[in-house]
Coordinates of C-alpha atoms in Angstrom, one line a residue:
P11 CA 7.4 0.8 12.4
K12 CA 9.4 2.2 9.9
Y13 CA 10.7 -0.9 8.4
G14 CA 9.2 -3.9 7.0
I15 CA 9.4 -7.3 4.8
D16 CA 6.9 -8.0 2.9
V17 CA 6.8 -12.3 1.7
D18 CA 3.8 -13.5 -0.3
F19 CA 2.9 -16.4 -2.1
G20 CA 0.1 -17.2 -4.4
I21 CA -1.0 -18.0 -8.1
A22 CA -0.5 -16.6 -11.3
I23 CA -3.1 -16.3 -14.2
P24 CA -2.1 -16.2 -17.9
A25 CA -4.1 -12.7 -19.2
N26 CA -3.5 -13.4 -22.7
K27 CA -5.4 -15.7 -24.8
D28 CA -2.8 -17.3 -26.3
F29 CA -0.6 -17.3 -23.2
H30 CA -3.5 -19.2 -21.6
S31 CA -3.9 -21.9 -24.3
V32 CA -0.1 -23.4 -23.3
F33 CA -0.4 -22.5 -19.6
Y34 CA -3.4 -22.2 -17.8
T35 CA -2.2 -20.7 -14.2
G36 CA 0.9 -20.8 -12.4
G37 CA 2.9 -19.9 -8.7
N38 CA 4.2 -16.7 -7.8
V39 CA 6.4 -15.5 -5.0
S40 CA 7.6 -12.4 -4.6
M41 CA 10.0 -10.8 -1.6
G42 CA 11.0 -7.3 -0.7
F43 CA 12.4 -4.8 1.9
K44 CA 10.1 -1.9 2.5
F45 CA 10.6 1.4 4.5
A46 CA 8.1 4.5 4.9
A47 CA 9.2 7.4 2.7
L48 CA 7.4 9.9 4.5
P49 CA 6.8 10.7 8.6
T50 CA 3.0 10.0 8.0
K51 CA 3.7 6.3 7.3
R52 CA 1.5 6.1 4.5
L53 CA 3.8 5.9 1.7
W54 CA 6.1 3.0 1.4
V55 CA 8.9 2.0 -1.2
K56 CA 9.9 -1.5 -1.7
P57 CA 12.4 -3.0 -3.6
V58 CA 11.3 -6.1 -4.7
G59 CA 12.1 -9.6 -6.1
E60 CA 9.4 -11.9 -7.9
L61 CA 9.4 -15.3 -9.5
S62 CA 6.8 -16.7 -11.7
F63 CA 6.7 -20.3 -12.8
F64 CA 4.6 -22.1 -15.3
S65 CA 4.8 -26.3 -16.2
K66 CA 2.6 -28.8 -17.8
K67 CA 3.1 -32.3 -19.5
A68 CA 4.6 -32.4 -23.0
D69 CA 4.2 -35.3 -23.8
M70 CA 4.4 -34.7 -27.6
V71 CA 8.2 -34.0 -26.9
G72 CA 8.7 -37.2 -25.1
A73 CA 7.3 -39.1 -22.3
G74 CA 7.2 -38.0 -19.0
A75 CA 8.5 -34.4 -20.4
M76 CA 7.5 -31.0 -18.7
E77 CA 7.6 -27.7 -20.2
H78 CA 8.4 -25.1 -17.8
L79 CA 8.3 -21.0 -18.5
D80 CA 10.5 -19.4 -15.7
V81 CA 10.1 -15.5 -15.0
V82 CA 11.9 -13.6 -12.8
K83 CA 11.5 -9.8 -12.2
A84 CA 13.7 -7.5 -9.9
G85 CA 11.9 -3.7 -9.4
L86 CA 10.8 -0.9 -7.3
E87 CA 7.2 -1.1 -5.6
L88 CA 5.0 1.9 -4.3
Q89 CA 2.5 1.2 -1.5
Y90 CA -0.1 4.0 -0.2
K91 CA -2.2 3.6 2.7
A92 CA -5.6 4.8 0.9
A93 CA -8.2 3.8 3.9
T94 CA -8.2 2.5 7.3
M95 CA -11.3 0.4 8.6
N96 CA -11.3 -1.2 12.3
K97 CA -8.1 -3.6 11.7
F98 CA -8.0 -3.3 8.1
S99 CA -6.0 -1.2 5.9
L100 CA -6.2 -0.6 1.7
Y101 CA -3.2 -0.2 -0.1
P102 CA -3.2 0.9 -3.5
V103 CA 0.2 -0.4 -5.2
L104 CA 2.2 0.2 -8.5
K105 CA 5.4 -1.3 -9.6
G106 CA 8.0 -1.2 -12.0
S107 CA 10.2 -3.9 -13.1
Y108 CA 12.8 -5.6 -15.7
G109 CA 12.3 -9.1 -15.9
W110 CA 14.1 -12.0 -17.3
A111 CA 12.0 -15.1 -18.9
S112 CA 13.0 -18.5 -20.1
N113 CA 11.1 -21.4 -21.7
Y114 CA 12.6 -25.0 -21.6
F115 CA 11.9 -28.5 -21.3
S116 CA 12.5 -31.0 -18.2
K117 CA 12.5 -34.8 -18.1
T118 CA 12.9 -36.9 -14.9
G119 CA 15.9 -39.3 -15.6
S120 CA 17.3 -42.2 -13.6
T121 CA 16.5 -43.1 -9.7
E122 CA 18.7 -44.0 -7.5
R123 CA 18.3 -45.3 -3.7
I124 CA 21.1 -44.9 -1.6
G125 CA 20.2 -46.5 1.9
S126 CA 16.7 -44.8 2.6
V127 CA 17.6 -41.9 0.7
T128 CA 15.8 -41.6 -2.9
I129 CA 17.6 -39.6 -5.5
Q130 CA 15.9 -38.7 -8.9
S131 CA 18.0 -37.1 -11.8
V132 CA 16.1 -34.4 -13.9
S133 CA 17.4 -33.0 -17.1
E134 CA 16.4 -30.3 -18.8
S135 CA 17.0 -29.1 -22.3
D136 CA 18.5 -25.2 -23.7
R137 CA 16.2 -22.7 -23.0
Y138 CA 14.4 -22.8 -26.5
L139 CA 13.0 -19.2 -25.8
K140 CA 14.6 -16.5 -23.4
G141 CA 14.5 -12.7 -23.3
G142 CA 13.5 -10.1 -21.0
G143 CA 11.9 -6.8 -20.7
M144 CA 10.0 -4.0 -18.6
A145 CA 7.3 -4.9 -16.5
Y146 CA 4.3 -2.8 -14.6
D147 CA 1.9 -3.8 -12.2
A148 CA -0.8 -2.3 -10.5
G149 CA -3.3 -3.5 -7.9
L150 CA -4.6 -3.2 -4.2
M151 CA -3.4 -4.9 -0.8
L152 CA -5.7 -5.7 2.0
T153 CA -3.8 -5.8 5.4
R154 CA -4.8 -6.7 8.8
S155 CA -2.2 -6.9 11.4
F156 CA 0.9 -8.9 9.9
W157 CA -1.3 -10.4 6.8
Y158 CA -2.1 -9.2 3.7
L159 CA -4.3 -10.3 0.7
R160 CA -2.9 -8.8 -2.5
A161 CA -4.4 -8.7 -5.8
D162 CA -3.0 -7.0 -8.7
Y163 CA -2.3 -7.3 -12.9
S164 CA 1.0 -7.2 -14.2
Y165 CA 2.0 -6.2 -17.6
F166 CA 5.2 -8.0 -19.4
K167 CA 5.6 -8.3 -23.0
P168 CA 9.7 -9.6 -23.2
T169 CA 11.7 -9.5 -26.5
L170 CA 12.6 -13.4 -26.8
K171 CA 15.3 -14.7 -28.7
V172 CA 14.8 -18.2 -30.4
H173 CA 17.4 -20.4 -30.2
P174 CA 19.5 -21.5 -33.4
D175 CA 18.8 -25.2 -33.3
I176 CA 15.2 -24.6 -34.1
I177 CA 15.5 -22.0 -36.6
N178 CA 18.5 -24.1 -38.1
E179 CA 15.5 -27.7 -38.1
M180 CA 12.8 -25.5 -39.4
T181 CA 14.5 -23.8 -42.2
P182 CA 15.0 -26.9 -44.4
M183 CA 11.5 -27.6 -44.2
G184 CA 10.5 -24.1 -45.4
V185 CA 9.7 -22.7 -42.7
N186 CA 10.9 -19.2 -42.0
I187 CA 11.3 -18.3 -38.2
A188 CA 12.2 -15.0 -37.0
N189 CA 15.6 -14.5 -34.7
S190 CA 13.4 -13.2 -32.0
Y191 CA 9.5 -11.6 -31.1
S192 CA 7.6 -10.2 -28.7
Q193 CA 5.3 -12.6 -26.2
N194 CA 2.8 -11.2 -24.2
F195 CA 3.1 -13.0 -20.8
S196 CA 1.2 -10.7 -19.0
T197 CA -0.8 -12.1 -15.8
F198 CA -3.4 -11.6 -13.0
N199 CA -1.9 -12.0 -9.7
I200 CA -3.5 -13.6 -6.2
G201 CA -1.6 -13.7 -3.3
L202 CA -1.4 -14.0 0.4
G203 CA 1.3 -12.4 2.5
I204 CA 3.0 -11.7 6.1
N205 CA 4.2 -8.1 6.6
F206 CA 7.3 -8.2 9.2
N207 CA 7.4 -4.6 10.6
F208 CA 10.3 -3.4 12.5
K209 CA 11.8 0.2 13.9

């Protein structure tokens, strides 16, 4: 096969101490179309999209409120078949991408029942922090048939803009908040995926 589609699901563990103190762990989903870049089919190139999401209870904001952090990335990944043993193959992977991060709160609202269907509304706050920056990943992928196990480290330190309402609220209290700052959202990622190869 010269082409393929990778789809994987897994967990994202914050690598930074400050980040980990807010969110212990999160989810990670990625998908990309890849193609063999060499006749030997050892080097693969994959444009890829990825979503990481973190959430936790934020009762200090209000009863039933949840704090969320979403990170969306789009980039290019290289996979190189370094070794094969029995039915297993080992691929070092490198990826460069651009990521967008947003931090917000949500709260469950009213519940309405129509017949046998229950509709529950969820209200979301403005994005209190949002911004973007480059992300770089390095890791390993172990494949067998069309299944693969993947582990990598993702370095992501975006520049985030602070919502004006927060700045305006804190200024009368004598607290000065910068309009923007950098935050380390680097993670260790572990995922299980499926690879669909075709000619």
